XYZ file of C-alpha atoms in Angstrom:
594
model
C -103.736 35.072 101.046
C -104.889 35.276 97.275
C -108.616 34.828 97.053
C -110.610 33.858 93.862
C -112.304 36.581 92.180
C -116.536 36.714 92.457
C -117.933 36.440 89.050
C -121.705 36.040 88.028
C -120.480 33.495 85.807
C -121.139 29.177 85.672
C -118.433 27.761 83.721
C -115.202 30.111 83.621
C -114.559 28.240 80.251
C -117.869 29.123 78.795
C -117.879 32.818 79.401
C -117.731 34.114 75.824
C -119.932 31.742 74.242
C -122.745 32.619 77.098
C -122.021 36.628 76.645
C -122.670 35.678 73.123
C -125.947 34.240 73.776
C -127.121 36.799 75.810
C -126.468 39.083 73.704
C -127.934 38.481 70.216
C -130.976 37.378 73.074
C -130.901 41.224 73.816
C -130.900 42.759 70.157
C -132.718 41.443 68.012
C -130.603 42.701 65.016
C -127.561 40.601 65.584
C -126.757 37.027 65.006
C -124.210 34.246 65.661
C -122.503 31.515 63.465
C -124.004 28.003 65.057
C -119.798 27.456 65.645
C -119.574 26.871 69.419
C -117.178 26.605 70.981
C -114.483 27.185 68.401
C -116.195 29.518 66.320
C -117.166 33.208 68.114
C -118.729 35.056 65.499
C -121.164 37.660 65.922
C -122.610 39.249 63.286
C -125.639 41.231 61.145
C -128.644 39.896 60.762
C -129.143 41.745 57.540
C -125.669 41.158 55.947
C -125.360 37.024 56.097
C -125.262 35.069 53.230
C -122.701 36.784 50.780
C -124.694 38.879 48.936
C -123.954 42.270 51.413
C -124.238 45.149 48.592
C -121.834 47.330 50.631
C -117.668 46.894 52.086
C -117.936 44.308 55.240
C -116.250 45.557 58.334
C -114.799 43.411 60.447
C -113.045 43.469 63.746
C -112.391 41.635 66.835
C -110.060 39.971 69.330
C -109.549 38.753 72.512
C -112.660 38.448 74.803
C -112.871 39.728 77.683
C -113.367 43.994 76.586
C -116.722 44.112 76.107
C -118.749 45.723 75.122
C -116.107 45.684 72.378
C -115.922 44.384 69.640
C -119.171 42.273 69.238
C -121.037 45.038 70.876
C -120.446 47.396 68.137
C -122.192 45.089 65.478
C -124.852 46.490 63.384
C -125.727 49.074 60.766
C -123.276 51.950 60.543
C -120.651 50.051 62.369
C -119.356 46.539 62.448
C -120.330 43.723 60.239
C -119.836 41.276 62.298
C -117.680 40.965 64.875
C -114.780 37.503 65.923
C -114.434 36.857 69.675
C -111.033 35.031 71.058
C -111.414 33.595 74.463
C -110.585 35.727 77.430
C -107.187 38.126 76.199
C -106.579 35.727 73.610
C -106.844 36.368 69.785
C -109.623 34.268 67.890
C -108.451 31.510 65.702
C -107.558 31.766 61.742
C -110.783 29.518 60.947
C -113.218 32.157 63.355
C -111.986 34.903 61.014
C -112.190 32.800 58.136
C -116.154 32.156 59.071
C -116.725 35.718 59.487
C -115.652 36.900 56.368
C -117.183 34.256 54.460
C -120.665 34.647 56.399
C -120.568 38.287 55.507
C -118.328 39.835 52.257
C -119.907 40.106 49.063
C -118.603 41.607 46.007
C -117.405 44.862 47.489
C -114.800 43.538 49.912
C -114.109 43.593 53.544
C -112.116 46.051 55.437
C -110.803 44.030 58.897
C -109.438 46.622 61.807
C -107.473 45.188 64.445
C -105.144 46.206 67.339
C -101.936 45.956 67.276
C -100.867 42.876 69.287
C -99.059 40.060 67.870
C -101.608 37.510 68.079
C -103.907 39.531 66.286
C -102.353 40.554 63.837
C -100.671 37.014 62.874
C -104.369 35.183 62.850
C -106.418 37.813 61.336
C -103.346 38.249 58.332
C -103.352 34.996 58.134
C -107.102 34.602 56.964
C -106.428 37.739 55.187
C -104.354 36.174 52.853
C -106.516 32.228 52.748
C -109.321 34.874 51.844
C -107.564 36.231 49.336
C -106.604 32.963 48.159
C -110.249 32.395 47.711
C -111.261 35.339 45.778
C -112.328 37.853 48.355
C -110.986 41.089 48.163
C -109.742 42.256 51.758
C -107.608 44.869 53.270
C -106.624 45.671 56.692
C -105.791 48.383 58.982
C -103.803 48.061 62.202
C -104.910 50.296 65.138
C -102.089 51.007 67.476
C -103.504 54.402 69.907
C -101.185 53.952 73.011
C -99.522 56.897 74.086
C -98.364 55.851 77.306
C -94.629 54.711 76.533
C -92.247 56.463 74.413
C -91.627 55.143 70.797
C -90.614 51.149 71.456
C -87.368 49.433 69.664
C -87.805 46.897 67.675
C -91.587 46.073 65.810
C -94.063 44.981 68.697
C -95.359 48.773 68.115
C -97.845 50.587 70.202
C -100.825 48.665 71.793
C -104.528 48.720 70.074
C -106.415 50.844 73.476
C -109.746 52.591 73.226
C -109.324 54.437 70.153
C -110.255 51.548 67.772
C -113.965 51.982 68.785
C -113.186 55.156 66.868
C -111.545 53.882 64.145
C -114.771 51.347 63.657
C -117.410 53.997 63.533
C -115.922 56.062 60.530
C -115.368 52.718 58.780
C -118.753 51.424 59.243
C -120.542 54.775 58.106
C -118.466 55.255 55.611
C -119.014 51.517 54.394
C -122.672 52.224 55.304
C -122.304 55.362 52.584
C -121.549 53.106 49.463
C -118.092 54.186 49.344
C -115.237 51.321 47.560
C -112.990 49.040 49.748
C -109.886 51.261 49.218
C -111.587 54.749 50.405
C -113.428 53.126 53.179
C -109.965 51.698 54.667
C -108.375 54.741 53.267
C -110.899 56.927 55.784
C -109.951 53.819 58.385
C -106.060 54.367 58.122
C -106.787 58.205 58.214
C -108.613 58.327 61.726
C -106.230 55.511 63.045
C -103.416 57.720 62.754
C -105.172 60.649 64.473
C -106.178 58.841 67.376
C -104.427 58.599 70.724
C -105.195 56.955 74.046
C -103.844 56.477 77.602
C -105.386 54.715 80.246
C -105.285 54.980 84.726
C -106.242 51.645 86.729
C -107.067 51.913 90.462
C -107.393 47.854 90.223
C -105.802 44.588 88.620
C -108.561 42.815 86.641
C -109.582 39.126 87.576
C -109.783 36.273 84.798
C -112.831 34.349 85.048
C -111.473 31.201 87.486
C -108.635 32.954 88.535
C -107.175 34.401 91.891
C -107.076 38.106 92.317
C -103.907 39.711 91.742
C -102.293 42.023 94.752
C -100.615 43.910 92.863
C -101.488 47.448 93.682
C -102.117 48.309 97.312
C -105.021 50.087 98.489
C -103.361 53.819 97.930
C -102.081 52.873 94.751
C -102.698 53.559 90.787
C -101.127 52.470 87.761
C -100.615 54.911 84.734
C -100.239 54.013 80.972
C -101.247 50.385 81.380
C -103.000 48.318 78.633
C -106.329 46.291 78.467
C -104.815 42.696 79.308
C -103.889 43.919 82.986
C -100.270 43.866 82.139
C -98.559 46.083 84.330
C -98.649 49.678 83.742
C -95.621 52.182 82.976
C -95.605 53.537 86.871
C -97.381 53.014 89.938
C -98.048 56.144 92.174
C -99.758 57.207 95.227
C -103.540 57.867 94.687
C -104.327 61.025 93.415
C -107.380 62.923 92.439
C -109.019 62.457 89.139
C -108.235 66.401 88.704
C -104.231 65.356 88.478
C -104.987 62.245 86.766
C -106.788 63.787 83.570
C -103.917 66.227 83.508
C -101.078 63.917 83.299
C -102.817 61.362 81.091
C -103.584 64.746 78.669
C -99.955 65.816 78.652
C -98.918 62.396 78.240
C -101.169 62.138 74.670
C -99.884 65.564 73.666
C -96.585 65.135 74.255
C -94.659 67.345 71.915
C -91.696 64.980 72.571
C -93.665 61.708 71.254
C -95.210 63.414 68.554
C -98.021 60.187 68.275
C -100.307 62.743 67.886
C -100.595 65.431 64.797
C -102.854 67.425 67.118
C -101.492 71.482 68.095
C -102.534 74.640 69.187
C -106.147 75.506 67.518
C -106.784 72.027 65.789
C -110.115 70.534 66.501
C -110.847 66.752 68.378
C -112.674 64.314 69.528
C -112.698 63.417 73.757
C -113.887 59.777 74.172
C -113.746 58.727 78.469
C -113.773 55.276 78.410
C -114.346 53.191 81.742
C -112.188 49.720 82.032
C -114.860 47.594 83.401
C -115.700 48.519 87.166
C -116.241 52.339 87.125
C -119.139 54.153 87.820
C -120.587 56.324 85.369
C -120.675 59.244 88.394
C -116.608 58.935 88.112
C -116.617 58.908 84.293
C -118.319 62.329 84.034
C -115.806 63.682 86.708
C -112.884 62.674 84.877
C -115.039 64.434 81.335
C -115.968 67.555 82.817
C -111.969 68.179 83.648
C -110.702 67.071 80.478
C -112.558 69.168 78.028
C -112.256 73.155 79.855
C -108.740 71.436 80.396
C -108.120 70.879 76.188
C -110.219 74.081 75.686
C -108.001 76.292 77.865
C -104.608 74.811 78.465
C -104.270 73.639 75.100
C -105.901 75.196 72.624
C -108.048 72.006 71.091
C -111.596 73.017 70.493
C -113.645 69.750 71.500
C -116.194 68.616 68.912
C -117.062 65.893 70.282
C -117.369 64.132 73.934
C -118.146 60.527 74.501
C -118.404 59.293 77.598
C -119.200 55.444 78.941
C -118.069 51.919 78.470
C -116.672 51.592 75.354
C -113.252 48.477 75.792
C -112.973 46.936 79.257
C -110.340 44.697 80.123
C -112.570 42.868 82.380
C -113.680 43.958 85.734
C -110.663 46.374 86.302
C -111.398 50.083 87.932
C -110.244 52.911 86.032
C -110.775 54.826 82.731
C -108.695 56.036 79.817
C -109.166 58.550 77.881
C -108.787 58.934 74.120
C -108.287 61.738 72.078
C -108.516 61.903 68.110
C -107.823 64.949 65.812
C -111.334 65.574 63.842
C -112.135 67.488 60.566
C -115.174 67.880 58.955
C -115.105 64.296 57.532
C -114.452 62.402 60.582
C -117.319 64.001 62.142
C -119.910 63.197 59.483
C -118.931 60.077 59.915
C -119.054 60.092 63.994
C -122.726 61.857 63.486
C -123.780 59.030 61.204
C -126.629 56.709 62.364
C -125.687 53.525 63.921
C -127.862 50.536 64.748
C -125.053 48.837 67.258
C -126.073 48.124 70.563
C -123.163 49.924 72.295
C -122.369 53.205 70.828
C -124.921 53.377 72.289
C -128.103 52.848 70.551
C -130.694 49.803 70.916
C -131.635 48.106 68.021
C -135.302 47.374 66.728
C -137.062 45.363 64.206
C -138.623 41.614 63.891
C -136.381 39.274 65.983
C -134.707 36.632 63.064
C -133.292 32.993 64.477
C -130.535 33.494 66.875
C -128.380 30.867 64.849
C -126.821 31.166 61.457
C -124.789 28.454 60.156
C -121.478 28.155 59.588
C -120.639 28.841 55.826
C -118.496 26.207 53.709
C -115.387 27.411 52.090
C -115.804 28.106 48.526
C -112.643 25.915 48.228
C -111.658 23.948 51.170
C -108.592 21.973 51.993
C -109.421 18.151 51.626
C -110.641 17.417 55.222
C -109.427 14.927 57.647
C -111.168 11.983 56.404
C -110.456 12.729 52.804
C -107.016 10.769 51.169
C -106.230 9.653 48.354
C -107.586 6.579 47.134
C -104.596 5.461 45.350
C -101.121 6.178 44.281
C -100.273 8.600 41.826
C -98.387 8.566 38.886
C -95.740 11.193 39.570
C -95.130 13.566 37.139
C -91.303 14.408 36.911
C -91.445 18.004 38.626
C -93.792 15.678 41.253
C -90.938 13.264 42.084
C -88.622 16.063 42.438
C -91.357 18.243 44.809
C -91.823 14.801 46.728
C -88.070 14.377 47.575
C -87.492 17.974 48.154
C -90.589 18.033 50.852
C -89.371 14.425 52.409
C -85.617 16.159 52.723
C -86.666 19.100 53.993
C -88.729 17.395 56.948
C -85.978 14.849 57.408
C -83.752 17.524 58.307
C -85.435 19.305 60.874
C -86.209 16.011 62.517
C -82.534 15.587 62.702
C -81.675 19.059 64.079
C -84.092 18.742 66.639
C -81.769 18.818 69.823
C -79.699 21.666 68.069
C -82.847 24.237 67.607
C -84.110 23.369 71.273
C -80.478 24.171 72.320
C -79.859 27.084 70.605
C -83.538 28.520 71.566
C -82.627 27.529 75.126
C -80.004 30.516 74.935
C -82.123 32.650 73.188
C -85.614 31.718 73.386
C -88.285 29.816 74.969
C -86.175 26.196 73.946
C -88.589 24.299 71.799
C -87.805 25.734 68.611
C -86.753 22.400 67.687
C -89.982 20.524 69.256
C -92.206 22.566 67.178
C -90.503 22.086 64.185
C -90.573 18.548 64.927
C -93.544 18.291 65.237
C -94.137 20.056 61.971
C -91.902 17.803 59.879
C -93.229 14.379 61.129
C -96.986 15.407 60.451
C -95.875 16.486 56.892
C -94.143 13.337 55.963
C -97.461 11.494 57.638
C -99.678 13.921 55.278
C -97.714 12.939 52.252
C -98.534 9.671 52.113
C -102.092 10.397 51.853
C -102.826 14.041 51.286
C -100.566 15.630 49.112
C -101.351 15.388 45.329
C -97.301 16.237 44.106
C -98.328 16.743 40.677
C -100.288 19.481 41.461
C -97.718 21.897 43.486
C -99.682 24.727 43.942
C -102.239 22.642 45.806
C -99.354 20.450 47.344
C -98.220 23.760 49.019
C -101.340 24.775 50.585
C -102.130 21.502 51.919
C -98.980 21.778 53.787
C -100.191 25.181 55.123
C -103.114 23.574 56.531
C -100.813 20.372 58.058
C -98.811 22.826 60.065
C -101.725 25.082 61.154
C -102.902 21.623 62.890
C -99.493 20.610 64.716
C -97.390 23.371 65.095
C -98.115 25.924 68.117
C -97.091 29.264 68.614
C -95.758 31.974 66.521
C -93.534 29.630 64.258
C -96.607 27.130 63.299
C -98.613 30.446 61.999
C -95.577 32.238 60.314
C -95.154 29.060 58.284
C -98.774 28.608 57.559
C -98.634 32.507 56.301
C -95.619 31.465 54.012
C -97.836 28.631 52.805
C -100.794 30.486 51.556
C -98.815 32.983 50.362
C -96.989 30.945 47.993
C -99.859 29.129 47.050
C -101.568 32.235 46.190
C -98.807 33.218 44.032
C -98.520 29.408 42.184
C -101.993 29.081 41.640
C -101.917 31.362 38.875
C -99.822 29.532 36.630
C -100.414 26.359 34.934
C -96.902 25.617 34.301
C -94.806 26.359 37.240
C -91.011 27.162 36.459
C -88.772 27.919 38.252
C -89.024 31.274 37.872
C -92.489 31.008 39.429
C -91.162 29.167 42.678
C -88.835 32.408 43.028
C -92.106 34.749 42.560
C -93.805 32.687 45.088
C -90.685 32.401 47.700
C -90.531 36.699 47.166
C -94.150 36.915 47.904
C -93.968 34.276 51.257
C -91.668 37.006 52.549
C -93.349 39.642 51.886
C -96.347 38.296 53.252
C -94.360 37.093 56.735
C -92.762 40.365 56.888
C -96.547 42.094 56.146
C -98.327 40.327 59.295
C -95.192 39.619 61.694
C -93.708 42.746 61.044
C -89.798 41.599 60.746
C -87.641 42.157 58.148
C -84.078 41.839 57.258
C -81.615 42.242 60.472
C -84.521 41.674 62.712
C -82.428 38.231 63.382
C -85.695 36.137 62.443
C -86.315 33.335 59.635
C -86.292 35.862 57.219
C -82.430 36.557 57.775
C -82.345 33.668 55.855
C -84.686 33.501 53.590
C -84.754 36.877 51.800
C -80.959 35.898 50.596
C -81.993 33.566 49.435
C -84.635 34.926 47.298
C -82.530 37.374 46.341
C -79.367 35.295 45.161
C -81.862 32.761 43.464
C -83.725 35.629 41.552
C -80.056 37.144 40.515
C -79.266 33.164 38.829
C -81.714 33.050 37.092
C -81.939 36.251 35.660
C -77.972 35.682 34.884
C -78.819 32.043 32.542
C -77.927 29.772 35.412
C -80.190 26.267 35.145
C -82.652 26.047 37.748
C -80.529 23.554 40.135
C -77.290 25.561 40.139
C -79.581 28.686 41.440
C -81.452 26.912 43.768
C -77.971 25.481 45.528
C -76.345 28.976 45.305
C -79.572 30.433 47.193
C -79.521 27.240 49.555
C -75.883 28.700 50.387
C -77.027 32.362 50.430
C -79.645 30.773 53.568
C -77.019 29.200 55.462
C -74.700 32.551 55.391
C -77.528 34.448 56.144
C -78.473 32.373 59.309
C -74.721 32.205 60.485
C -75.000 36.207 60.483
C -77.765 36.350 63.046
C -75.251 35.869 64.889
C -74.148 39.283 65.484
C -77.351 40.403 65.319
C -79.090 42.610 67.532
C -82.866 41.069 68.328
C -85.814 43.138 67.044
C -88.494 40.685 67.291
C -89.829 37.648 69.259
C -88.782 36.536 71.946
C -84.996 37.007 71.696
C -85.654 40.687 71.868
C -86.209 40.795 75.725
C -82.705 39.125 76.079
C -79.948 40.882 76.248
C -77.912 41.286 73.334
C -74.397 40.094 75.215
C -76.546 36.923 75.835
C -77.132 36.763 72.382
C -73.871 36.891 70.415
C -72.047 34.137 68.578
C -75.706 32.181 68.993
C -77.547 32.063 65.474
C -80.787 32.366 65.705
C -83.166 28.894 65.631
C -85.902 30.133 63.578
C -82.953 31.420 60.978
C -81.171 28.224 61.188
C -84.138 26.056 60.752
C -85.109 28.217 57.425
C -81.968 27.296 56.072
C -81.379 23.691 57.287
C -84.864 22.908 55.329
C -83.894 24.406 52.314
C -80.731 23.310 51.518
C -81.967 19.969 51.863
C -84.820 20.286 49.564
C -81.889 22.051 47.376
C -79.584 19.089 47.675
C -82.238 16.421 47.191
C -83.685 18.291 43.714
C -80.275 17.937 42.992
C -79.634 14.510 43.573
C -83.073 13.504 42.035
C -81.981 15.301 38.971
C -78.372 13.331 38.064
C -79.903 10.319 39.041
C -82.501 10.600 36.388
C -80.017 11.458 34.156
C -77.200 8.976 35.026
């Protein structure tokens, strides 16, 4: 019979937010934004307040790893650090906070792992960041060297190697240099990095039975940090054979993740997952190095050994290796105030709290609408009918989308959009100020990010603030600048979800689109005939995701028999919405004119 884990814990709901506590408790040289429950920010003590002189680095997650990430806060390393709740990434506004609380003129650099989740919320308040002036890049970390290369874009996991990645940012930040070399340095070690990892146990959430998964004379190999199951389970074996497989696994000549041969140099980090013992740690370190030295070739630099990213209370290690030059270990050798690399910090002990910044320009908030009716503009009654068709529609192809996902997805493709389209047309009446389109378009960014769950709501909110960012630029927006923005949505979708043409996603039918309406108007067609024309270029384009072959989302674990002469939802939706608003610019047009 399943049995609930033991944890030292009170609430299993509360678990971050307490870890939190007791942690800026312990060093005296971190901080955290007064933003419980939602907001999970840890951060500098030194570098709040916006006026940081130096690049910000930021990371972070899912809980539920520490020490990482919030354990790596401080001088040298992380400036400041966004905590998820247990395995689950941390929400667009936590980022948001962060980079507000600490970015100043320089920029931030934010380094995440490469899951889905993260890299959809965290490009997400890229991009409102952006939006508000600050100058931000990012670098994905994806060290997993277990599984050979993956189909499709869902990539190689973010393991133990991003602790890496975060110290030669944050000395190299630390050093003065600009936002492009520090994430140039960033990018440089991420792609030299590579990690596998052993488990002798399943982890246990906080609440939650305890999985019996493995048996007592069991291990799993080249599993990842969420206890997801690993790539085989074998008979126990001694940490001797371990380190050797998990070593010929990294250097696999037939993977080629990494660019590490015969007489280059590296770095060895042993990493436990939560419930080793240091005593088994060293075992597993003083095997891996004679066996690099000898077998391989690899002079060692470098060894660190300890706790570095747990995924929870789960026995076993990995081990992480990263090709180092002369660079990378000046900036490993750097001094570092963060609590975990390890080194305590020191100093006068500041408040524990530090508010919550405000948004240099914030979306009107719930209890602001406006306090009468505006005068529309004639580009505003056109915007208004094209939003209130658009929403229409996918309230009418509700039943469709949930059938069609029901093949191919999940089934509540059309409940989410749904719900979307019936909070916009409630928002509309109050929120929206049409004449101002730009402003109109971000304010339905922030509508969806409220109602609409899962990987569509965010996608849509990314399209949002990337259009907006493009439109707010221009005083008078043509149509020529709704084609920029509609090229620059995509891009930005494609950017943070990864997808791209023939991935049999939205974008099948929105990049013909783009492209057919930037073709009109560059050949002298009026705005309305190339707006139709791309409305039809859509549709086509979401009929051919039908043959497609999935290469994202959830479709992509189906299999593709399963899949053909079904369109895809997300596709379908695209294209249902915009050849309404198409239609109903159209109508609005020659009935001003009749």
């Amino acid at each position: 019979m399943a049995l609930q884990g033991k944890k030292l814990i009170n609430n299993p709901d509360d678990v971050v937010t307490e870890f939190i506590e007791g942690l800026v408790e312990t060093y005296p040289g971190l901080q955290y934004l007064d933003g419980f429950p939602e907001i999970k920010v840890v951060l500098r003590a030194d570098a709040v307040g916006g006026a940081y002189d130096k690049v910000a680095v930021i990371s972070g997650g899912g809980s539920g790893h520490e020490p990482a990430h919030a354990g790596f806060v401080g001088p040298g390393m992380l400036t400041a650090a966004v905590s998820g709740d247990v395995f689950a990434s941390p929400p667009v506004d936590s980022i948001l906070a962060a980079i507000r609380a600490v970015t100043g003129t320089m920029g931030c650099l934010l380094i995440i792992k490469n899951y889905t989740g993260d890299r959809l919320n965290f490009g997400l308040a890229a991009e409102q960041a952006k939006s508000e002036g600050y100058k931000i890049e990012m670098v994905i970390v994806g060290d997993d060297c277990a599984l050979p290369p993956p189909r499709g874009i869902a990539g190689r996991r973010g393991l133990a190697g991003t602790i890496l990645v975060h110290k030669v940012a944050g000395a190299a930040a630390d050093a003065g240099l600009s936002l492009a070399d520090v994430a140039a340095e960033a990018k440089h070690a991420s792609e030299a990095v590579g990690t596998m990892g052993v488990a002798l146990s399943v982890c246990t959430l906080p609440g939650q039975v305890t999985s019996d998964r493995l048996g007592p004379e069991q291990i799993e190999l080249g599993l990842g940090i969420h206890g997801e199951p690993g790539a085989a389970v074998v008979e126990l074996q001694t940490v001797d054979v371990v380190v050797e497989h998990v070593l010929k696994q990294i250097l696999s000549q037939e993977t080629q993740y990494l660019p590490i041969t015969r007489g280059s140099n590296a770095v060895l980090l042993i990493n436990g997952l939560g419930a080793t013992p240091v005593m088994e740690l060293m075992i597993a370190a003083r095997k891996a190095v004679p066996e690099l030295q000898l077998e391989y070739g690899i002079a060692v630099d470098r060894v660190y050994t300890g706790t570095f990213m747990t995924s929870l209370d789960m026995a076993g290690l990995s081990i992480t290796i990263m090709r180092s030059d002369e660079n990378i270990l000046q900036r490993l050798d750097a001094p570092t105030k963060a609590p975990a690399w390890p080194v305590g910090s020191e100093g006068n002990r500041p408040p524990a709290k530090f508010p919550v910044p405000v948004p240099p320009s914030p979306s009107m908030k719930d209890d602001e609408i406006l306090s009468e009716r505006q005068e529309l503009s004639k580009q505003g009654c056109m915007l208004e009918a094209a939003i209130e068709a658009a929403a229409k529609e996918l309230i009418d192809l509700k039943d469709n989308l949930n059938d069609w996902d029901s093949k191919v997805g999940d089934g509540d493709c059309g409940t989410t959009m749904y719900r979307g389209a019936t909070a916009i047309l409630e928002d509309m009446k109050t929120r929206y100020h049409m004449n101002d389109a730009a402003g109109t378009v971000n304010e339905i960014g922030s509508t969806i990010r409220k109602v609409m769950g899962g990987t569509s709501g965010i996608l849509y909110d990314i399209l949002c603030k990337a259009a907006y960012a493009s439109l707010k630029q221009n005083k008078n927006i043509t149509a020529y600048e709704w084609a920029d923005a509609l090229e620059a949505s995509i891009a930005a979708v494609s950017k943070y979800g990864g997808a791209s043409a023939g991935y049999r996603t939205m974008l099948d039918a929105l990049i013909p689109a783009s492209t057919v309406l930037k073709q009109s108007l560059k050949a002298g067609d009026d705005p309305v005939t190339a707006f139709i024309a791309s409305a039809e270029a859509a549709a086509a384009g979401a009929e051919s995701t039908k043959q497609m072959q999935a290469k994202a989302g959830r479709s992509s674990y189906i299999s593709p028999d399963h899949l053909v002469s079904i369109p895809d939802p997300g596709a379908m939706a695209a294209a249902a919405w915009y050849r309404a608003a198409a239609l109903s610019v159209k109508n609005k047009l020659h009935a001003s004119e009749s």
